[in-house]
Amino acid sequence: MSVDAILRGDMLNSVLKGLTTLVSEARWHFKEEGFHSRAVDPANVAMVIVDVSRENMEAYTIDEEKVVGVDVNRIFDIAKNLKRNELVELQVEDETMLKVKFGSVEYSVSLIDPSAIRKEPKIPKLDLPAKIVLDAGEFKKAIKAADKVSDHVVFRSDETGFYIEAEGDVDKITFHMSEAELIEFNKAEARSMFSLEYLKEFCKVAGPGDLLTIHLGTNYPARLVFEVADGKVRVEYILAPRIEAE
Amino acid sequence: MSVDAILRGDMLNSVLKGLTTLVSEARWHFKEEGFHSRAVDPANVAMVIVDVSRENMEAYTIDEEKVVGVDVNRIFDIAKNLKRNELVELQVEDETMLKVKFGSVEYSVSLIDPSAIRKEPKIPKLDLPAKIVLDAGEFKKAIKAADKVSDHVVFRSDETGFYIEAEGDVDKITFHMSEAELIEFNKAEARSMFSLEYLKEFCKVAGPGDLLTIHLGTNYPARLVFEVADGKVRVEYILAPRIEAE
Amino acid sequence: MSVDAILRGDMLNSVLKGLTTLVSEARWHFKEEGFHSRAVDPANVAMVIVDVSRENMEAYTIDEEKVVGVDVNRIFDIAKNLKRNELVELQVEDETMLKVKFGSVEYSVSLIDPSAIRKEPKIPKLDLPAKIVLDAGEFKKAIKAADKVSDHVVFRSDETGFYIEAEGDVDKITFHMSEAELIEFNKAEARSMFSLEYLKEFCKVAGPGDLLTIHLGTNYPARLVFEVADGKVRVEYILAPRIEAE
């Protein structure tokens, strides 16, 4: 009963960045089709879902599907100095120990009993009319600028394009991309307000060149799907809206 | 009655860096010949004069000359992430609002009633015999080193060259460039002492490759003229001397 | 009676980095064969020995051998902004003043009476069976990772290779290089424990591409010899072991 996965350093880092934005411990599923983990933050405002399909790894061998409990901060601390293209190997031989190997270093960390980790959420079914695909770097710039003027933003979409708006006492940021500027856009109407505290953290997982797909409704949770590490890792966030005071 | 100016990101940043070293609010003049702003620091020790001539902007349209009051720190905070070559557009439609547009972002900030901002200084007529032209990067290195040993420096000039000298309790820095090493030099005699606190801040506006012209007298204010952003922005500082204790 | 040495900026920086990890003042010997300095840290746990042979300097002129007392932190503070290939000149004309010249800057600092500086240690004769030569960058990575899990490490060597091991409460780092992966290795058996506090500091002197030779015994001090600045500067540390609690 063992797992052996070899992946690129930036892929492991993306997995860990994605999870550590919301939780310090997570259940890791090594499934037939690849790696999967999901978790909800302590305040129940956001969920993160991380997937790496087996085709995107350098090597992936499992005897049988396995769930282990992981202290993600601790591993992130070790793994964050990995170079982008440096290969890293994850090994689980029994439920008590995870080995992380890179270069001449072998790091072994005790696993946590998965039943001691907060129960995993079911992934909610959300009916989200608007679909917006854009470069994550552009999104990041907008969130960074919005953060200078307010602590929340409105995402809205209509036939004229996609908007991110933040309003301070004396200043205002508007980010706007028309259909022509977006990578994909269905022009559906939607409008919800979100906390910048969370969005700022989500942004850290991605950079210019990474794809971001936003699924948006009206006063409804949004789904933000980042395809990172050359598209080899999928990090999805589901974020609850804030109530707009009229 | 409107202003529309398009310039490079590094040009706007130079303008804002120049002003924010001395003040948090400034009057911006949009004149026929281009952008102009000047201000004195609260301690009345230094003046900054910033100019961008209209030929150095990508586009510049004004209906009539206009003066607006600007919170320069706030705009700097938004603009400091601009890339060097990223174009940015400044728009003033009435006296109440400045728009800063770059990429897909539009930033709007309330203007301040110019009459609420400290009255602008007249630019003093100074009779300064010595003229020294050098690379701003060299000057920056000298100021950085001088700052390790003292809180003030002597600038002096004679036929043997230009000197910057700082003396601590057990150590001393001398920076010396002869006529041959300077870009331009008139060999005139002059000597004044200045506070490093100010000079350190002035340096931030420029880097290696930027031109600095120093006009120097004896126990008299100096003029430091930085030509930055590929020479497209002129940032001049006038700095009062400190009294040398004999 | 004067000394005049010209060397590359990175060489002077390596000398100063090596010494400042352990002491704030040191005696500098300008000898026929080159520069030499050594010192013991205040806790008597580690010794540093720094040598630059005269062939590795750009120029080296001494009238007679000379010992001067130097405030190494103060010079490091001035020298740390030197570019790698920038030449720097050290001049001692009498026992009272050291001049450091680079570009257009001349820095003069008062020397300290060498007799006021803690007496220099004799270099101990150590019988150390194991000799391990590896890239300093690899060693640095291992020390950095070990530092995340513990405050001490075991270095051990046997015919299977060289090991660095650190153990925390729930995790463990093992660094292992076999004979084939090491640059030179004599397969001798040895094992000693050391404080990471010191090793972390030692690492700062070197980077990837620099050679590190470790001489190791059992429960005995180790010698770590770094060849830095393209091999032109030799920085040796002798580090006392920590007692392993069985």
mmCIF file of N, CA and C in Angstrom, chain C residues 45-98:
data_model
loop_
_atom_site.group_PDB
_atom_site.id
_atom_site.type_symbol
_atom_site.label_atom_id
_atom_site.label_comp_id
_atom_site.label_asym_id
_atom_site.label_seq_id
_atom_site.Cartn_x
_atom_site.Cartn_y
_atom_site.Cartn_z
ATOM 1 N N VAL C 45 33.255 28.963 20.389
ATOM 2 C CA VAL C 45 32.708 27.782 19.725
ATOM 3 C C VAL C 45 33.303 27.604 18.330
ATOM 4 N N ALA C 46 33.665 28.708 17.704
ATOM 5 C CA ALA C 46 34.124 28.613 16.313
ATOM 6 C C ALA C 46 35.307 29.536 16.054
ATOM 7 N N MET C 47 36.145 29.115 15.111
ATOM 8 C CA MET C 47 37.259 29.949 14.665
ATOM 9 C C MET C 47 37.118 30.175 13.164
ATOM 10 N N VAL C 48 37.496 31.356 12.702
ATOM 11 C CA VAL C 48 37.519 31.613 11.266
ATOM 12 C C VAL C 48 38.950 31.973 10.870
ATOM 13 N N ILE C 49 39.368 31.458 9.716
ATOM 14 C CA ILE C 49 40.712 31.732 9.191
ATOM 15 C C ILE C 49 40.548 32.156 7.736
ATOM 16 N N VAL C 50 40.947 33.376 7.429
ATOM 17 C CA VAL C 50 40.749 33.903 6.075
ATOM 18 C C VAL C 50 42.105 34.167 5.431
ATOM 19 N N ASP C 51 42.280 33.684 4.211
ATOM 20 C CA ASP C 51 43.529 33.895 3.483
ATOM 21 C C ASP C 51 43.270 34.302 2.036
ATOM 22 N N VAL C 52 44.058 35.278 1.575
ATOM 23 C CA VAL C 52 44.074 35.622 0.160
ATOM 24 C C VAL C 52 45.538 35.658 -0.248
ATOM 25 N N SER C 53 45.929 34.722 -1.092
ATOM 26 C CA SER C 53 47.350 34.698 -1.458
ATOM 27 C C SER C 53 47.641 35.835 -2.426
ATOM 28 N N ARG C 54 48.880 36.315 -2.438
ATOM 29 C CA ARG C 54 49.204 37.502 -3.238
ATOM 30 C C ARG C 54 48.974 37.286 -4.729
ATOM 31 N N GLU C 55 49.111 36.040 -5.206
ATOM 32 C CA GLU C 55 48.890 35.787 -6.639
ATOM 33 C C GLU C 55 47.430 36.048 -7.034
ATOM 34 N N ASN C 56 46.529 35.927 -6.062
ATOM 35 C CA ASN C 56 45.117 36.098 -6.403
ATOM 36 C C ASN C 56 44.656 37.552 -6.373
ATOM 37 N N MET C 57 45.547 38.457 -5.980
ATOM 38 C CA MET C 57 45.190 39.872 -6.008
ATOM 39 C C MET C 57 45.647 40.487 -7.319
ATOM 40 N N GLU C 58 45.044 41.606 -7.683
ATOM 41 C CA GLU C 58 45.439 42.320 -8.894
ATOM 42 C C GLU C 58 46.823 42.930 -8.707
ATOM 43 N N ALA C 59 47.069 43.414 -7.499
ATOM 44 C CA ALA C 59 48.364 44.016 -7.189
ATOM 45 C C ALA C 59 48.542 43.905 -5.687
ATOM 46 N N TYR C 60 49.798 43.801 -5.254
ATOM 47 C CA TYR C 60 50.061 43.653 -3.825
ATOM 48 C C TYR C 60 51.485 44.121 -3.561
ATOM 49 N N THR C 61 51.626 45.194 -2.831
ATOM 50 C CA THR C 61 52.958 45.737 -2.536
ATOM 51 C C THR C 61 53.053 45.965 -1.034
ATOM 52 N N ILE C 62 54.048 45.359 -0.411
ATOM 53 C CA ILE C 62 54.287 45.674 0.990
ATOM 54 C C ILE C 62 55.781 45.928 1.193
ATOM 55 N N ASP C 63 56.059 46.911 2.051
ATOM 56 C CA ASP C 63 57.451 47.227 2.390
ATOM 57 C C ASP C 63 57.980 46.200 3.379
ATOM 58 N N GLU C 64 57.134 45.926 4.369
ATOM 59 C CA GLU C 64 57.496 44.916 5.365
ATOM 60 C C GLU C 64 56.186 44.338 5.899
ATOM 61 N N GLU C 65 56.233 43.191 6.520
ATOM 62 C CA GLU C 65 55.015 42.577 7.040
ATOM 63 C C GLU C 65 54.401 43.477 8.102
ATOM 64 N N LYS C 66 53.074 43.462 8.139
ATOM 65 C CA LYS C 66 52.378 44.431 8.970
ATOM 66 C C LYS C 66 51.110 43.816 9.565
ATOM 67 N N VAL C 67 50.817 44.178 10.835
ATOM 68 C CA VAL C 67 49.565 43.741 11.471
ATOM 69 C C VAL C 67 48.785 44.973 11.888
ATOM 70 N N VAL C 68 47.519 45.051 11.469
ATOM 71 C CA VAL C 68 46.696 46.189 11.881
ATOM 72 C C VAL C 68 45.388 45.688 12.484
ATOM 73 N N GLY C 69 44.777 46.525 13.327
ATOM 74 C CA GLY C 69 43.508 46.172 13.966
ATOM 75 C C GLY C 69 42.360 46.841 13.233
ATOM 76 N N VAL C 70 41.342 46.047 12.863
ATOM 77 C CA VAL C 70 40.301 46.556 11.980
ATOM 78 C C VAL C 70 38.902 46.319 12.557
ATOM 79 N N ASP C 71 38.069 47.346 12.463
ATOM 80 C CA ASP C 71 36.644 47.213 12.780
ATOM 81 C C ASP C 71 35.966 46.648 11.536
ATOM 82 N N VAL C 72 35.799 45.321 11.492
ATOM 83 C CA VAL C 72 35.357 44.684 10.236
ATOM 84 C C VAL C 72 33.919 45.018 9.856
ATOM 85 N N ASN C 73 33.049 45.227 10.842
ATOM 86 C CA ASN C 73 31.667 45.582 10.516
ATOM 87 C C ASN C 73 31.585 46.909 9.782
ATOM 88 N N ARG C 74 32.383 47.860 10.239
ATOM 89 C CA ARG C 74 32.343 49.185 9.645
ATOM 90 C C ARG C 74 32.767 49.143 8.172
ATOM 91 N N ILE C 75 33.807 48.395 7.877
ATOM 92 C CA ILE C 75 34.270 48.305 6.489
ATOM 93 C C ILE C 75 33.286 47.492 5.643
ATOM 94 N N PHE C 76 32.728 46.448 6.229
ATOM 95 C CA PHE C 76 31.749 45.641 5.500
ATOM 96 C C PHE C 76 30.567 46.522 5.090
ATOM 97 N N ASP C 77 30.163 47.389 5.980
ATOM 98 C CA ASP C 77 29.043 48.283 5.726
ATOM 99 C C ASP C 77 29.292 49.164 4.495
ATOM 100 N N ILE C 78 30.513 49.625 4.339
ATOM 101 C CA ILE C 78 30.878 50.451 3.179
ATOM 102 C C ILE C 78 31.065 49.582 1.939
ATOM 103 N N ALA C 79 31.673 48.406 2.124
ATOM 104 C CA ALA C 79 32.095 47.597 0.973
ATOM 105 C C ALA C 79 30.981 46.729 0.409
ATOM 106 N N LYS C 80 29.895 46.557 1.133
ATOM 107 C CA LYS C 80 28.933 45.540 0.693
ATOM 108 C C LYS C 80 28.191 45.919 -0.584
ATOM 109 N N ASN C 81 28.264 47.181 -0.984
ATOM 110 C CA ASN C 81 27.622 47.553 -2.248
ATOM 111 C C ASN C 81 28.558 47.478 -3.452
ATOM 112 N N LEU C 82 29.783 47.042 -3.234
ATOM 113 C CA LEU C 82 30.721 46.880 -4.344
ATOM 114 C C LEU C 82 30.200 45.865 -5.343
ATOM 115 N N LYS C 83 30.417 46.164 -6.614
ATOM 116 C CA LYS C 83 30.061 45.167 -7.627
ATOM 117 C C LYS C 83 31.137 44.089 -7.639
ATOM 118 N N ARG C 84 30.746 42.891 -8.097
ATOM 119 C CA ARG C 84 31.603 41.730 -8.159
ATOM 120 C C ARG C 84 32.974 42.025 -8.760
ATOM 121 N N ASN C 85 32.972 42.685 -9.907
ATOM 122 C CA ASN C 85 34.224 42.873 -10.634
ATOM 123 C C ASN C 85 34.875 44.228 -10.427
ATOM 124 N N GLU C 86 34.247 45.035 -9.583
ATOM 125 C CA GLU C 86 34.779 46.376 -9.322
ATOM 126 C C GLU C 86 36.069 46.222 -8.522
ATOM 127 N N LEU C 87 37.127 46.867 -8.973
ATOM 128 C CA LEU C 87 38.383 46.767 -8.227
ATOM 129 C C LEU C 87 38.352 47.689 -7.020
ATOM 130 N N VAL C 88 38.967 47.225 -5.941
ATOM 131 C CA VAL C 88 39.021 48.020 -4.722
ATOM 132 C C VAL C 88 40.463 47.977 -4.208
ATOM 133 N N GLU C 89 40.911 49.109 -3.707
ATOM 134 C CA GLU C 89 42.303 49.223 -3.270
ATOM 135 C C GLU C 89 42.332 49.434 -1.758
ATOM 136 N N LEU C 90 43.162 48.665 -1.082
ATOM 137 C CA LEU C 90 43.371 48.841 0.356
ATOM 138 C C LEU C 90 44.744 49.456 0.551
ATOM 139 N N GLN C 91 44.811 50.498 1.366
ATOM 140 C CA GLN C 91 46.089 51.142 1.627
ATOM 141 C C GLN C 91 46.275 51.373 3.117
ATOM 142 N N VAL C 92 47.455 50.985 3.609
ATOM 143 C CA VAL C 92 47.826 51.319 4.986
ATOM 144 C C VAL C 92 49.165 52.043 4.911
ATOM 145 N N GLU C 93 49.178 53.296 5.372
ATOM 146 C CA GLU C 93 50.456 54.011 5.337
ATOM 147 C C GLU C 93 51.135 53.982 6.702
ATOM 148 N N ASP C 94 50.339 54.115 7.748
ATOM 149 C CA ASP C 94 50.901 53.929 9.082
ATOM 150 C C ASP C 94 49.880 53.119 9.875
ATOM 151 N N GLU C 95 50.119 52.896 11.146
ATOM 152 C CA GLU C 95 49.228 52.022 11.917
ATOM 153 C C GLU C 95 47.890 52.671 12.295
ATOM 154 N N THR C 96 47.682 53.926 11.872
ATOM 155 C CA THR C 96 46.487 54.609 12.372
ATOM 156 C C THR C 96 45.324 54.643 11.392
ATOM 157 N N MET C 97 45.570 54.354 10.117
ATOM 158 C CA MET C 97 44.522 54.614 9.135
ATOM 159 C C MET C 97 44.529 53.587 8.012
ATOM 160 N N LEU C 98 43.321 53.068 7.683
ATOM 161 C CA LEU C 98 43.163 52.211 6.506
ATOM 162 C C LEU C 98 42.368 52.984 5.466
#
